[in-house]
């Protein structure tokens, strides 16, 4: 049976309560980071995680200032 996440075409799911998201992102992107990160939580730790996962000259979207 295919999970809902797999049906959406998502290859990797990271759990920030168990995974070091920026470190895993770097592993998965050969050290580069992601092109875009979204934060809609309103929590500083979430924004820090998003920013730490970005590659150089990438885009960060913060919806919960």
Short mmCIF file of N, CA and C in Angstrom, two decimals:
data_model
loop_
_atom_site.label_atom_id
_atom_site.label_comp_id
_atom_site.label_asym_id
_atom_site.label_seq_id
_atom_site.Cartn_x
_atom_site.Cartn_y
_atom_site.Cartn_z
N UNK A 1 0.85 -1.19 0.00
CA UNK A 1 0.00 0.00 0.00
C UNK A 1 0.89 1.24 0.00
N UNK A 2 0.54 2.21 -0.82
CA UNK A 2 1.30 3.44 -0.93
C UNK A 2 0.82 4.45 0.11
N UNK A 3 1.77 5.08 0.78
CA UNK A 3 1.41 6.09 1.78
C UNK A 3 0.96 7.37 1.09
N UNK A 4 0.18 8.21 1.78
CA UNK A 4 -0.24 9.49 1.18
C UNK A 4 0.94 10.35 0.75
N UNK A 5 2.00 10.34 1.52
CA UNK A 5 3.18 11.15 1.18
C UNK A 5 3.82 10.63 -0.10
N UNK A 6 3.92 9.32 -0.24
CA UNK A 6 4.50 8.74 -1.45
C UNK A 6 3.66 9.04 -2.67
N UNK A 7 2.35 9.06 -2.52
CA UNK A 7 1.47 9.38 -3.65
C UNK A 7 1.68 10.81 -4.14
N UNK A 8 2.15 11.68 -3.27
CA UNK A 8 2.42 13.06 -3.65
C UNK A 8 3.79 13.20 -4.33
N UNK A 9 4.55 12.14 -4.36
CA UNK A 9 5.85 12.18 -5.00
C UNK A 9 6.98 12.62 -4.09
N UNK A 10 6.73 12.63 -2.80
CA UNK A 10 7.75 13.03 -1.83
C UNK A 10 8.71 11.86 -1.62
N UNK A 11 9.99 12.11 -1.79
CA UNK A 11 10.98 11.05 -1.64
C UNK A 11 11.51 10.89 -0.23
N UNK A 12 11.57 11.97 0.52
CA UNK A 12 12.14 11.93 1.86
C UNK A 12 11.28 12.79 2.78
N UNK A 13 11.01 12.26 3.95
CA UNK A 13 10.29 13.01 4.98
C UNK A 13 11.19 13.10 6.20
N UNK A 14 11.42 14.30 6.70
CA UNK A 14 12.25 14.50 7.88
C UNK A 14 11.38 14.93 9.05
N UNK A 15 11.65 14.38 10.21
CA UNK A 15 10.93 14.71 11.43
C UNK A 15 11.84 15.58 12.30
N UNK A 16 11.54 16.87 12.44
CA UNK A 16 12.44 17.75 13.19
C UNK A 16 12.57 17.41 14.67
N UNK A 17 11.68 16.56 15.19
CA UNK A 17 11.83 16.12 16.59
C UNK A 17 12.83 14.99 16.71
N UNK A 18 13.17 14.35 15.57
CA UNK A 18 14.13 13.25 15.60
C UNK A 18 15.34 13.45 14.70
N UNK A 19 15.19 14.29 13.69
CA UNK A 19 16.26 14.49 12.71
C UNK A 19 16.89 15.87 12.86
N UNK A 20 18.18 15.94 12.62
CA UNK A 20 18.86 17.23 12.49
C UNK A 20 18.62 17.65 11.04
N UNK A 21 17.56 18.42 10.83
CA UNK A 21 17.10 18.72 9.47
C UNK A 21 18.18 19.37 8.61
N UNK A 22 18.84 20.45 9.06
CA UNK A 22 19.88 21.03 8.20
C UNK A 22 20.99 20.04 7.84
N UNK A 23 21.39 19.20 8.78
CA UNK A 23 22.45 18.22 8.50
C UNK A 23 21.96 17.19 7.49
N UNK A 24 20.75 16.69 7.64
CA UNK A 24 20.20 15.70 6.70
C UNK A 24 20.01 16.32 5.31
N UNK A 25 19.56 17.58 5.28
CA UNK A 25 19.40 18.25 3.99
C UNK A 25 20.74 18.35 3.28
N UNK A 26 21.78 18.69 4.01
CA UNK A 26 23.12 18.78 3.41
C UNK A 26 23.57 17.42 2.87
N UNK A 27 23.29 16.35 3.65
CA UNK A 27 23.63 15.00 3.18
C UNK A 27 22.89 14.67 1.89
N UNK A 28 21.63 14.98 1.84
CA UNK A 28 20.78 14.63 0.70
C UNK A 28 21.06 15.47 -0.54
N UNK A 29 21.68 16.63 -0.36
CA UNK A 29 21.94 17.53 -1.49
C UNK A 29 23.43 17.69 -1.77
N UNK A 30 24.21 16.72 -1.35
CA UNK A 30 25.67 16.76 -1.56
C UNK A 30 26.29 18.04 -1.03
N UNK A 31 25.79 18.50 0.13
CA UNK A 31 26.36 19.66 0.79
C UNK A 31 25.83 21.00 0.35
N UNK A 32 24.91 21.02 -0.61
CA UNK A 32 24.44 22.29 -1.16
C UNK A 32 23.33 22.94 -0.34
N UNK A 33 22.32 22.21 0.04
CA UNK A 33 21.14 22.77 0.68
C UNK A 33 20.00 22.90 -0.31
N UNK A 34 18.87 23.37 0.16
CA UNK A 34 17.67 23.46 -0.68
C UNK A 34 17.54 24.84 -1.31
N UNK A 35 16.74 24.92 -2.37
CA UNK A 35 16.51 26.18 -3.08
C UNK A 35 15.53 27.09 -2.37
N UNK A 36 14.52 26.51 -1.73
CA UNK A 36 13.45 27.28 -1.09
C UNK A 36 13.09 26.63 0.23
N UNK A 37 12.87 27.44 1.26
CA UNK A 37 12.38 26.95 2.55
C UNK A 37 11.23 27.84 3.02
N UNK A 38 10.17 27.21 3.51
CA UNK A 38 8.99 27.92 4.01
C UNK A 38 8.90 27.72 5.52
N UNK A 39 8.57 28.78 6.24
CA UNK A 39 8.28 28.67 7.67
C UNK A 39 6.94 29.35 7.92
N UNK A 40 6.03 28.60 8.52
CA UNK A 40 4.71 29.15 8.85
C UNK A 40 4.35 28.86 10.29
N UNK A 41 5.34 28.55 11.11
CA UNK A 41 5.05 28.15 12.49
C UNK A 41 5.02 29.32 13.47
N UNK A 42 5.79 30.35 13.18
CA UNK A 42 5.89 31.46 14.13
C UNK A 42 6.86 31.20 15.26
N UNK A 43 7.63 30.13 15.17
CA UNK A 43 8.61 29.79 16.21
C UNK A 43 10.02 30.01 15.69
N UNK A 44 10.87 30.57 16.51
CA UNK A 44 12.23 30.88 16.09
C UNK A 44 13.00 29.64 15.67
N UNK A 45 12.82 28.54 16.38
CA UNK A 45 13.57 27.32 16.04
C UNK A 45 13.21 26.81 14.65
N UNK A 46 11.96 26.98 14.26
CA UNK A 46 11.54 26.55 12.92
C UNK A 46 12.19 27.43 11.85
N UNK A 47 12.22 28.71 12.07
CA UNK A 47 12.87 29.62 11.13
C UNK A 47 14.37 29.33 11.05
N UNK A 48 15.00 29.10 12.18
CA UNK A 48 16.43 28.77 12.20
C UNK A 48 16.71 27.49 11.41
N UNK A 49 15.84 26.49 11.56
CA UNK A 49 15.98 25.24 10.83
C UNK A 49 15.85 25.47 9.33
N UNK A 50 14.85 26.26 8.95
CA UNK A 50 14.66 26.55 7.52
C UNK A 50 15.87 27.27 6.95
N UNK A 51 16.33 28.30 7.65
CA UNK A 51 17.49 29.06 7.16
C UNK A 51 18.74 28.21 7.10
N UNK A 52 18.91 27.31 8.06
CA UNK A 52 20.08 26.44 8.09
C UNK A 52 20.08 25.38 6.99
N UNK A 53 18.93 25.20 6.35
CA UNK A 53 18.80 24.19 5.30
C UNK A 53 18.98 24.75 3.90
N UNK A 54 19.10 26.05 3.78
CA UNK A 54 19.17 26.70 2.47
C UNK A 54 20.56 26.67 1.86
N UNK A 55 20.60 26.60 0.55
CA UNK A 55 21.86 26.77 -0.16
C UNK A 55 22.14 28.27 -0.30
N UNK A 56 23.29 28.63 -0.78
CA UNK A 56 23.61 30.04 -0.99
C UNK A 56 22.69 30.65 -2.03
N UNK A 57 22.28 31.88 -1.82
CA UNK A 57 21.43 32.65 -2.74
C UNK A 57 20.07 31.99 -2.94
N UNK A 58 19.59 31.29 -1.91
CA UNK A 58 18.29 30.62 -1.98
C UNK A 58 17.20 31.56 -1.45
N UNK A 59 15.97 31.06 -1.44
CA UNK A 59 14.82 31.86 -1.02
C UNK A 59 14.23 31.30 0.27
N UNK A 60 14.01 32.18 1.23
CA UNK A 60 13.32 31.81 2.47
C UNK A 60 11.99 32.57 2.50
N UNK A 61 10.93 31.87 2.81
CA UNK A 61 9.60 32.48 2.93
C UNK A 61 9.15 32.29 4.36
N UNK A 62 8.89 33.42 5.04
CA UNK A 62 8.43 33.38 6.42
C UNK A 62 7.02 33.95 6.46
N UNK A 63 6.04 33.11 6.77
CA UNK A 63 4.65 33.52 6.75
C UNK A 63 4.11 33.84 8.13
N UNK A 64 4.91 33.70 9.15
CA UNK A 64 4.38 33.81 10.52
C UNK A 64 5.23 34.71 11.40
N UNK A 65 5.52 35.88 10.94
CA UNK A 65 6.36 36.79 11.71
C UNK A 65 5.60 37.25 12.94
#
